[in-house]
Amino acid sequence: MRKSRFTEAQIIGMIKEQEAGMPTAELCRRHGLSPSTFYKLKAKYGGMEVSEAARLKALEDENTKLKRLLADTMLDNVVLKDLFGKELTTLTKRREAALRAMRDHDISQRRACRLVGVDPKTVRRERPPDCPEIRKEMQEIAGKRRRFGYRRIGVLLERKGMIMNHKKLYRLYREEGLSVKRRRGRKRARGTRTPMPEAARPNARWSLDFLSDSFGASRKFRILAVIDDCCRENLCLMADTSISGARVARELDALVRVYGKPGCIVSDNGTEFTSRAILKWADQNDVPWHYIDPGKPQQNAFIESFNGSLRDELLNEEIFDTLNDARRKLALWRYDYNAVRPHSSLGNQTPLQARRALEQFEGSAPGALAQTETHDYQDQTRRLSL
């Protein structure tokens, strides 16, 4: 109902005048309203006092307010039901949800932000980006020069006639997501950049890696494993509670005296293999050292396959009482792996048989090395079993 231009007191006064005997036509002419309007007001306020009319007005206002609140609550429920099932875990997702609610339900920005739980200052209605030519040129420059910041990109834009102040340049730079990412983490040794040689003959390529296990009351120890990628021979299984880069260098010196210098060594980026001691050893012995990419053990597949066999056949099967007990069992398993265990990748030959066959085929002088090594294994096994 349209709001009346008369107050409750005026309406009640007119009704009392009419009840006192004033003709209705004269009353309507005096107050400037039609008879139908007067009778409508009389039907609503007839028999009331001013206080009762004010109370009725207050009740009507309150009822109108409650109806509005009920409608708003029902609309809020509809909006939240449309957002049900969508994860709003990040600020970006909450912004998108607020914009979607504003678009689909035609509600205000403040109301949508209150429902989603995001600050209205961070939500703006979508609008087309300004300066599309400059943005496109910035994208092309940043694609070619990824380490350039917005200042140097601005210099290159000025050379092409696109001049702007630094605040606008920085705004466009941030909106396009061209910020230079900081390189975190330690600086890793890169090793040689020459192609990795193929393991076509013994000593062409060695692979190194570490394993870990425990003995006694959960005392941890580590195992340094070295294999020849060509004949799959295990050259070293050295166990200790702590193995540093200098210790690895000493073990490599011992292996070089027995087997000769390798053509290449492959390992991961562990701290022992990237230490100064290893870098110095590789430089002094003129041995190329290749580091695989972080998080890609498949690039060193030979040593990973060997690690799986060692863990499956020994480490997961045996319980070690002491460190010496672990070293003894590792030596026994190494002999069995090299001299007894058949390898399907070698045509069911043992690594020693494969090394001997390759050396005889090449007519190399160190052909007796494998036989000598076999006797060494047998002597070592005999001593450890006593």
Short mmCIF file of C-alpha atoms in Angstrom, two decimals:
data_model
loop_
_atom_site.label_atom_id
_atom_site.label_comp_id
_atom_site.label_asym_id
_atom_site.label_seq_id
_atom_site.Cartn_x
_atom_site.Cartn_y
_atom_site.Cartn_z
CA MET A 1 0.00 0.00 0.00
CA ARG A 2 1.22 3.45 -0.93
CA LYS A 3 2.29 5.58 1.99
CA SER A 4 -0.42 8.02 3.07
CA ARG A 5 0.25 11.76 3.15
CA PHE A 6 -1.67 11.99 6.41
CA THR A 7 -0.31 11.03 9.79
CA GLU A 8 -2.12 8.65 12.10
CA ALA A 9 -3.20 11.55 14.33
CA GLN A 10 -4.68 13.46 11.35
CA ILE A 11 -6.56 10.40 10.10
CA ILE A 12 -8.06 9.69 13.54
CA GLY A 13 -9.02 13.39 13.85
CA MET A 14 -10.89 13.28 10.51
CA ILE A 15 -12.73 10.13 11.56
CA LYS A 16 -13.84 11.79 14.84
CA GLU A 17 -15.04 14.88 12.95
CA GLN A 18 -17.14 12.66 10.67
CA GLU A 19 -18.52 10.77 13.67
CA ALA A 20 -19.36 14.11 15.35
CA GLY A 21 -21.82 14.91 12.52
CA MET A 22 -19.79 16.60 9.76
CA PRO A 23 -20.97 15.44 6.34
CA THR A 24 -18.51 13.19 4.54
CA ALA A 25 -18.53 15.27 1.34
CA GLU A 26 -17.64 18.47 3.23
CA LEU A 27 -14.92 16.65 5.23
CA CYS A 28 -13.33 15.27 2.09
CA ARG A 29 -13.48 18.71 0.39
CA ARG A 30 -11.87 20.36 3.41
CA HIS A 31 -8.99 17.87 3.68
CA GLY A 32 -8.55 17.23 -0.05
CA LEU A 33 -9.22 13.50 -0.41
CA SER A 34 -11.83 11.38 -2.14
CA PRO A 35 -14.69 9.69 -0.28
CA SER A 36 -13.38 6.21 -1.24
CA THR A 37 -9.99 7.03 0.29
CA PHE A 38 -11.66 8.32 3.44
CA TYR A 39 -13.70 5.15 3.88
CA LYS A 40 -10.58 3.02 3.37
CA LEU A 41 -8.80 4.97 6.12
CA LYS A 42 -11.84 4.68 8.35
CA ALA A 43 -11.98 0.90 7.82
CA LYS A 44 -8.38 0.67 8.94
CA TYR A 45 -8.23 3.23 11.79
CA GLY A 46 -11.86 3.34 12.91
CA GLY A 47 -12.31 3.00 16.67
CA MET A 48 -8.63 3.57 17.43
CA GLU A 49 -6.83 6.15 19.47
CA VAL A 50 -3.58 7.83 18.39
CA SER A 51 -1.41 5.55 20.52
CA GLU A 52 -3.07 2.45 19.11
CA ALA A 53 -2.57 3.70 15.56
CA ALA A 54 1.11 4.37 16.24
CA ARG A 55 1.44 0.85 17.63
CA LEU A 56 -0.20 -0.58 14.49
CA LYS A 57 2.17 1.41 12.30
CA ALA A 58 5.15 0.07 14.21
CA LEU A 59 3.84 -3.50 13.84
CA GLU A 60 3.41 -3.01 10.10
CA ASP A 61 6.96 -1.68 9.75
CA GLU A 62 8.33 -4.59 11.75
CA ASN A 63 6.33 -7.05 9.66
CA THR A 64 7.69 -5.52 6.46
CA LYS A 65 11.22 -5.75 7.82
CA LEU A 66 10.76 -9.41 8.78
CA LYS A 67 9.43 -10.24 5.34
CA ARG A 68 12.46 -8.58 3.77
CA LEU A 69 14.81 -10.51 6.06
CA LEU A 70 13.04 -13.77 5.25
CA ALA A 71 13.36 -13.10 1.53
CA ASP A 72 17.04 -12.25 1.90
CA THR A 73 17.66 -15.43 3.92
CA MET A 74 15.92 -17.58 1.33
CA LEU A 75 17.98 -15.96 -1.44
CA ASP A 76 21.16 -16.54 0.55
CA ASN A 77 20.24 -20.22 0.89
CA VAL A 78 19.72 -20.46 -2.87
CA VAL A 79 23.12 -18.86 -3.53
CA LEU A 80 24.90 -21.15 -1.06
CA LYS A 81 23.20 -24.22 -2.55
CA ASP A 82 24.54 -23.27 -5.96
CA LEU A 83 28.04 -23.08 -4.45
CA PHE A 84 27.67 -26.41 -2.61
CA GLY A 85 30.29 -28.97 -3.59
CA LYS A 86 32.82 -26.40 -4.81
CA GLU A 87 36.01 -26.17 -2.74
CA LEU A 88 36.63 -22.62 -1.54
CA THR A 89 40.01 -23.30 0.02
CA THR A 90 42.01 -20.54 -1.65
CA LEU A 91 41.49 -16.80 -2.03
CA THR A 92 41.31 -17.08 -5.82
CA LYS A 93 38.50 -19.65 -5.64
CA ARG A 94 36.55 -17.51 -3.17
CA ARG A 95 36.88 -14.50 -5.47
CA GLU A 96 35.60 -16.55 -8.41
CA ALA A 97 32.69 -17.83 -6.30
CA ALA A 98 31.73 -14.27 -5.28
CA LEU A 99 31.82 -13.08 -8.90
CA ARG A 100 29.74 -16.08 -9.97
CA ALA A 101 27.12 -15.36 -7.29
CA MET A 102 26.94 -11.71 -8.38
CA ARG A 103 26.49 -12.75 -12.01
CA ASP A 104 23.99 -15.60 -11.55
CA HIS A 105 21.76 -14.10 -8.82
CA ASP A 106 22.14 -10.37 -9.42
CA ILE A 107 23.11 -9.58 -5.84
CA SER A 108 25.38 -6.85 -4.56
CA GLN A 109 29.11 -7.20 -4.22
CA ARG A 110 29.03 -6.74 -0.46
CA ARG A 111 26.37 -9.41 -0.05
CA ALA A 112 28.20 -11.94 -2.23
CA CYS A 113 31.46 -11.33 -0.37
CA ARG A 114 29.71 -11.80 2.99
CA LEU A 115 28.27 -15.15 1.89
CA VAL A 116 31.54 -16.49 0.48
CA GLY A 117 33.75 -15.04 3.19
CA VAL A 118 36.07 -12.75 1.28
CA ASP A 119 37.02 -9.11 1.68
CA PRO A 120 35.01 -6.87 -0.72
CA LYS A 121 38.17 -4.90 -1.45
CA THR A 122 39.70 -7.91 -3.19
CA VAL A 123 36.68 -8.57 -5.45
CA ARG A 124 35.92 -6.48 -8.49
CA ARG A 125 33.59 -7.09 -11.36
CA GLU A 126 35.27 -8.49 -14.46
CA ARG A 127 36.28 -5.98 -17.05
CA PRO A 128 38.37 -6.26 -20.20
CA PRO A 129 42.10 -5.68 -19.64
CA ASP A 130 43.50 -2.37 -20.72
CA CYS A 131 46.45 -1.88 -23.08
CA PRO A 132 46.22 -5.24 -24.92
CA GLU A 133 49.05 -4.31 -27.34
CA ILE A 134 51.45 -3.54 -24.50
CA ARG A 135 50.49 -6.73 -22.66
CA LYS A 136 51.11 -8.82 -25.78
CA GLU A 137 54.51 -7.22 -26.32
CA MET A 138 55.45 -7.77 -22.66
CA GLN A 139 54.52 -11.45 -22.98
CA GLU A 140 56.74 -11.85 -26.04
CA ILE A 141 59.71 -10.15 -24.35
CA ALA A 142 59.30 -12.16 -21.15
CA GLY A 143 59.07 -15.39 -23.18
CA LYS A 144 62.45 -14.72 -24.77
CA ARG A 145 64.12 -13.23 -21.67
CA ARG A 146 62.71 -15.10 -18.68
CA ARG A 147 65.07 -13.51 -16.12
CA PHE A 148 64.22 -9.90 -17.06
CA GLY A 149 62.31 -7.83 -14.51
CA TYR A 150 59.79 -5.12 -15.28
CA ARG A 151 62.41 -2.36 -15.46
CA ARG A 152 64.43 -3.95 -18.25
CA ILE A 153 61.22 -4.97 -20.02
CA GLY A 154 60.18 -1.31 -19.79
CA VAL A 155 63.44 -0.25 -21.47
CA LEU A 156 62.80 -2.65 -24.36
CA LEU A 157 59.23 -1.35 -24.65
CA GLU A 158 60.49 2.23 -24.81
CA ARG A 159 62.71 1.26 -27.73
CA LYS A 160 59.53 0.22 -29.56
CA GLY A 161 57.75 3.48 -28.75
CA MET A 162 55.61 2.18 -25.85
CA ILE A 163 56.32 4.74 -23.11
CA MET A 164 54.52 4.77 -19.74
CA ASN A 165 55.29 5.60 -16.12
CA HIS A 166 56.79 2.97 -13.85
CA LYS A 167 53.60 2.48 -11.79
CA LYS A 168 51.51 1.49 -14.80
CA LEU A 169 54.35 -0.67 -16.13
CA TYR A 170 54.60 -2.53 -12.83
CA ARG A 171 50.80 -2.99 -12.66
CA LEU A 172 50.65 -4.54 -16.12
CA TYR A 173 53.70 -6.65 -15.32
CA ARG A 174 52.07 -8.10 -12.19
CA GLU A 175 48.65 -8.60 -13.81
CA GLU A 176 50.24 -10.66 -16.59
CA GLY A 177 52.00 -12.87 -14.03
CA LEU A 178 55.51 -12.17 -15.33
CA SER A 179 57.26 -11.88 -11.96
CA VAL A 180 60.66 -13.54 -11.97
CA LYS A 181 60.68 -16.56 -9.66
CA ARG A 182 63.51 -16.74 -7.17
CA ARG A 183 65.72 -19.77 -7.50
CA ARG A 184 65.70 -21.53 -4.17
CA GLY A 185 67.60 -24.48 -2.83
CA ARG A 186 71.25 -25.24 -2.73
CA LYS A 187 73.47 -24.92 -5.76
CA ARG A 188 74.05 -28.40 -7.14
CA ALA A 189 77.14 -29.70 -8.88
CA ARG A 190 76.46 -30.03 -12.58
CA GLY A 191 79.23 -32.50 -13.49
CA THR A 192 80.39 -32.93 -17.06
CA ARG A 193 78.21 -31.86 -19.99
CA THR A 194 79.60 -34.41 -22.45
CA PRO A 195 77.20 -37.20 -23.55
CA MET A 196 77.07 -40.20 -21.21
CA PRO A 197 79.06 -43.07 -22.80
CA GLU A 198 77.37 -46.39 -23.44
CA ALA A 199 78.20 -49.30 -21.17
CA ALA A 200 79.51 -51.47 -24.03
CA ARG A 201 82.54 -52.92 -22.23
CA PRO A 202 83.70 -53.46 -18.64
CA ASN A 203 84.76 -50.29 -16.81
CA ALA A 204 83.02 -48.11 -19.40
CA ARG A 205 80.57 -46.81 -16.81
CA TRP A 206 80.10 -47.26 -13.05
CA SER A 207 76.99 -46.41 -11.05
CA LEU A 208 76.93 -45.40 -7.39
CA ASP A 209 74.14 -45.10 -4.86
CA PHE A 210 73.37 -45.39 -1.14
CA LEU A 211 71.03 -47.71 0.75
CA SER A 212 70.11 -47.70 4.43
CA ASP A 213 69.08 -50.30 7.00
CA SER A 214 69.32 -50.90 10.74
CA PHE A 215 70.97 -53.28 13.18
CA GLY A 216 70.56 -53.95 16.89
CA ALA A 217 68.15 -51.61 18.65
CA SER A 218 67.21 -49.66 15.48
CA ARG A 219 70.73 -48.37 14.94
CA LYS A 220 70.92 -47.04 11.41
CA PHE A 221 73.72 -47.75 8.96
CA ARG A 222 74.33 -46.95 5.31
CA ILE A 223 75.59 -49.03 2.41
CA LEU A 224 77.60 -47.70 -0.52
CA ALA A 225 76.89 -49.77 -3.64
CA VAL A 226 79.00 -49.59 -6.81
CA ILE A 227 78.25 -51.64 -9.93
CA ASP A 228 79.64 -51.96 -13.43
CA ASP A 229 76.79 -51.16 -15.81
CA CYS A 230 78.15 -53.36 -18.60
CA CYS A 231 78.43 -56.75 -16.88
CA ARG A 232 76.22 -55.87 -13.85
CA GLU A 233 79.04 -56.82 -11.49
CA ASN A 234 78.84 -55.46 -7.99
CA LEU A 235 82.21 -53.85 -7.29
CA CYS A 236 81.59 -52.63 -3.75
CA LEU A 237 79.17 -53.07 -0.84
CA MET A 238 80.64 -50.95 1.95
CA ALA A 239 78.59 -50.56 5.15
CA ASP A 240 79.14 -48.08 7.98
CA THR A 241 77.15 -45.87 10.32
CA SER A 242 78.38 -42.74 8.55
CA ILE A 243 79.86 -42.37 5.07
CA SER A 244 81.24 -39.01 4.01
CA GLY A 245 82.43 -37.79 0.64
CA ALA A 246 86.06 -38.33 1.63
CA ARG A 247 85.25 -41.94 2.55
CA VAL A 248 83.63 -42.47 -0.85
CA ALA A 249 86.74 -41.07 -2.52
CA ARG A 250 88.97 -43.53 -0.60
CA GLU A 251 86.73 -46.45 -1.64
CA LEU A 252 86.91 -45.32 -5.26
CA ASP A 253 90.72 -45.22 -5.06
CA ALA A 254 90.70 -48.84 -3.83
CA LEU A 255 88.36 -49.90 -6.65
CA VAL A 256 90.52 -48.17 -9.27
CA ARG A 257 93.60 -50.10 -8.03
CA VAL A 258 91.69 -53.40 -8.45
CA TYR A 259 89.57 -52.87 -11.56
CA GLY A 260 91.21 -49.92 -13.29
CA LYS A 261 89.91 -46.43 -13.94
CA PRO A 262 86.30 -46.20 -15.17
CA GLY A 263 85.37 -44.29 -18.27
CA CYS A 264 82.49 -42.54 -16.49
CA ILE A 265 80.69 -42.52 -13.13
CA VAL A 266 76.96 -41.91 -12.71
CA SER A 267 75.24 -40.94 -9.46
CA ASP A 268 72.46 -38.81 -8.04
CA ASN A 269 72.86 -35.35 -6.46
CA GLY A 270 73.38 -36.54 -2.89
CA THR A 271 75.56 -34.42 -0.64
CA GLU A 272 78.28 -37.09 -0.52
CA PHE A 273 78.55 -37.24 -4.32
CA THR A 274 78.51 -33.45 -4.74
CA SER A 275 81.03 -32.74 -1.98
CA ARG A 276 84.35 -31.04 -2.54
CA ALA A 277 86.17 -34.31 -1.89
CA ILE A 278 84.39 -36.06 -4.78
CA LEU A 279 84.80 -33.11 -7.13
CA LYS A 280 88.50 -33.01 -6.31
CA TRP A 281 88.84 -36.78 -6.81
CA ALA A 282 87.12 -36.67 -10.22
CA ASP A 283 89.35 -33.78 -11.31
CA GLN A 284 92.57 -35.41 -10.15
CA ASN A 285 91.74 -38.79 -11.71
CA ASP A 286 90.29 -37.26 -14.90
CA VAL A 287 87.07 -39.28 -14.57
CA PRO A 288 83.87 -37.74 -16.03
CA TRP A 289 81.11 -37.64 -13.42
CA HIS A 290 77.47 -37.47 -14.54
CA TYR A 291 74.71 -36.37 -12.15
CA ILE A 292 71.16 -37.43 -12.94
CA ASP A 293 68.36 -34.87 -12.80
CA PRO A 294 66.83 -34.43 -9.31
CA GLY A 295 63.76 -36.60 -8.83
CA LYS A 296 64.47 -38.85 -11.84
CA PRO A 297 66.05 -42.09 -10.57
CA GLN A 298 65.13 -43.82 -13.85
CA GLN A 299 68.12 -42.07 -15.40
CA ASN A 300 70.31 -44.34 -13.24
CA ALA A 301 68.27 -47.49 -13.82
CA PHE A 302 71.09 -50.05 -13.41
CA ILE A 303 71.91 -49.14 -9.81
CA GLU A 304 68.20 -48.79 -8.95
CA SER A 305 67.57 -52.33 -10.23
CA PHE A 306 70.51 -53.58 -8.18
CA ASN A 307 69.19 -51.79 -5.09
CA GLY A 308 65.85 -53.50 -5.53
CA SER A 309 67.49 -56.94 -5.74
CA LEU A 310 69.68 -56.27 -2.69
CA ARG A 311 66.76 -55.07 -0.58
CA ASP A 312 64.43 -57.87 -1.71
CA GLU A 313 66.90 -60.73 -1.36
CA LEU A 314 68.94 -59.66 1.67
CA LEU A 315 67.93 -56.54 3.57
CA ASN A 316 64.26 -57.51 3.87
CA GLU A 317 65.12 -61.14 4.66
CA GLU A 318 67.84 -60.79 7.31
CA ILE A 319 68.03 -59.24 10.77
CA PHE A 320 71.43 -57.77 11.58
CA ASP A 321 72.68 -57.98 15.17
CA THR A 322 75.76 -55.80 14.79
CA LEU A 323 77.52 -53.81 12.12
CA ASN A 324 80.07 -56.60 11.67
CA ASP A 325 77.24 -59.08 11.20
CA ALA A 326 75.78 -56.84 8.47
CA ARG A 327 79.18 -56.55 6.75
CA ARG A 328 79.64 -60.34 6.82
CA LYS A 329 76.22 -61.02 5.31
CA LEU A 330 76.73 -58.33 2.69
CA ALA A 331 80.02 -59.93 1.65
CA LEU A 332 78.39 -63.38 1.36
CA TRP A 333 75.53 -61.98 -0.69
CA ARG A 334 77.96 -60.06 -2.93
CA TYR A 335 79.85 -63.22 -3.74
CA ASP A 336 76.62 -65.06 -4.51
CA TYR A 337 75.40 -62.16 -6.67
CA ASN A 338 78.60 -61.97 -8.73
CA ALA A 339 79.61 -65.64 -9.00
CA VAL A 340 76.49 -67.80 -8.51
CA ARG A 341 73.24 -65.94 -9.13
CA PRO A 342 72.11 -66.03 -12.81
CA HIS A 343 71.08 -62.78 -14.48
CA SER A 344 68.38 -62.81 -17.15
CA SER A 345 69.78 -59.61 -18.70
CA LEU A 346 73.11 -61.44 -19.23
CA GLY A 347 71.57 -64.55 -20.79
CA ASN A 348 71.40 -66.26 -17.36
CA GLN A 349 75.16 -65.84 -16.91
CA THR A 350 76.79 -64.53 -13.78
CA PRO A 351 78.47 -61.11 -13.84
CA LEU A 352 81.90 -62.73 -13.55
CA GLN A 353 81.19 -64.98 -16.53
CA ALA A 354 79.96 -61.99 -18.52
CA ARG A 355 83.10 -59.97 -17.66
CA ARG A 356 85.36 -62.87 -18.59
CA ALA A 357 83.57 -63.42 -21.90
CA LEU A 358 83.76 -59.73 -22.82
CA GLU A 359 87.44 -59.49 -21.95
CA GLN A 360 88.28 -62.60 -23.98
CA PHE A 361 86.23 -61.30 -26.88
CA GLU A 362 88.11 -58.02 -26.89
CA GLY A 363 91.44 -59.78 -26.41
CA SER A 364 92.28 -57.52 -23.52
CA ALA A 365 95.21 -58.21 -21.24
CA PRO A 366 93.35 -58.13 -17.90
CA GLY A 367 91.51 -61.34 -18.75
CA ALA A 368 92.69 -63.04 -15.60
CA LEU A 369 91.12 -60.36 -13.45
CA ALA A 370 87.78 -62.09 -13.13
CA GLN A 371 89.40 -65.41 -12.15
CA THR A 372 91.58 -63.67 -9.59
CA GLU A 373 88.55 -61.90 -8.24
CA THR A 374 86.70 -65.21 -7.94
CA HIS A 375 89.48 -66.67 -5.80
CA ASP A 376 89.42 -63.51 -3.70
CA TYR A 377 85.68 -63.94 -3.15
CA GLN A 378 86.14 -67.56 -2.15
CA ASP A 379 88.93 -66.72 0.29
CA GLN A 380 86.95 -63.85 1.77
CA THR A 381 83.85 -66.00 2.15
CA ARG A 382 85.87 -68.75 3.83
CA ARG A 383 87.33 -66.26 6.33
CA LEU A 384 83.96 -64.68 7.12
CA SER A 385 82.28 -68.04 7.65
CA LEU A 386 84.83 -69.07 10.28
#
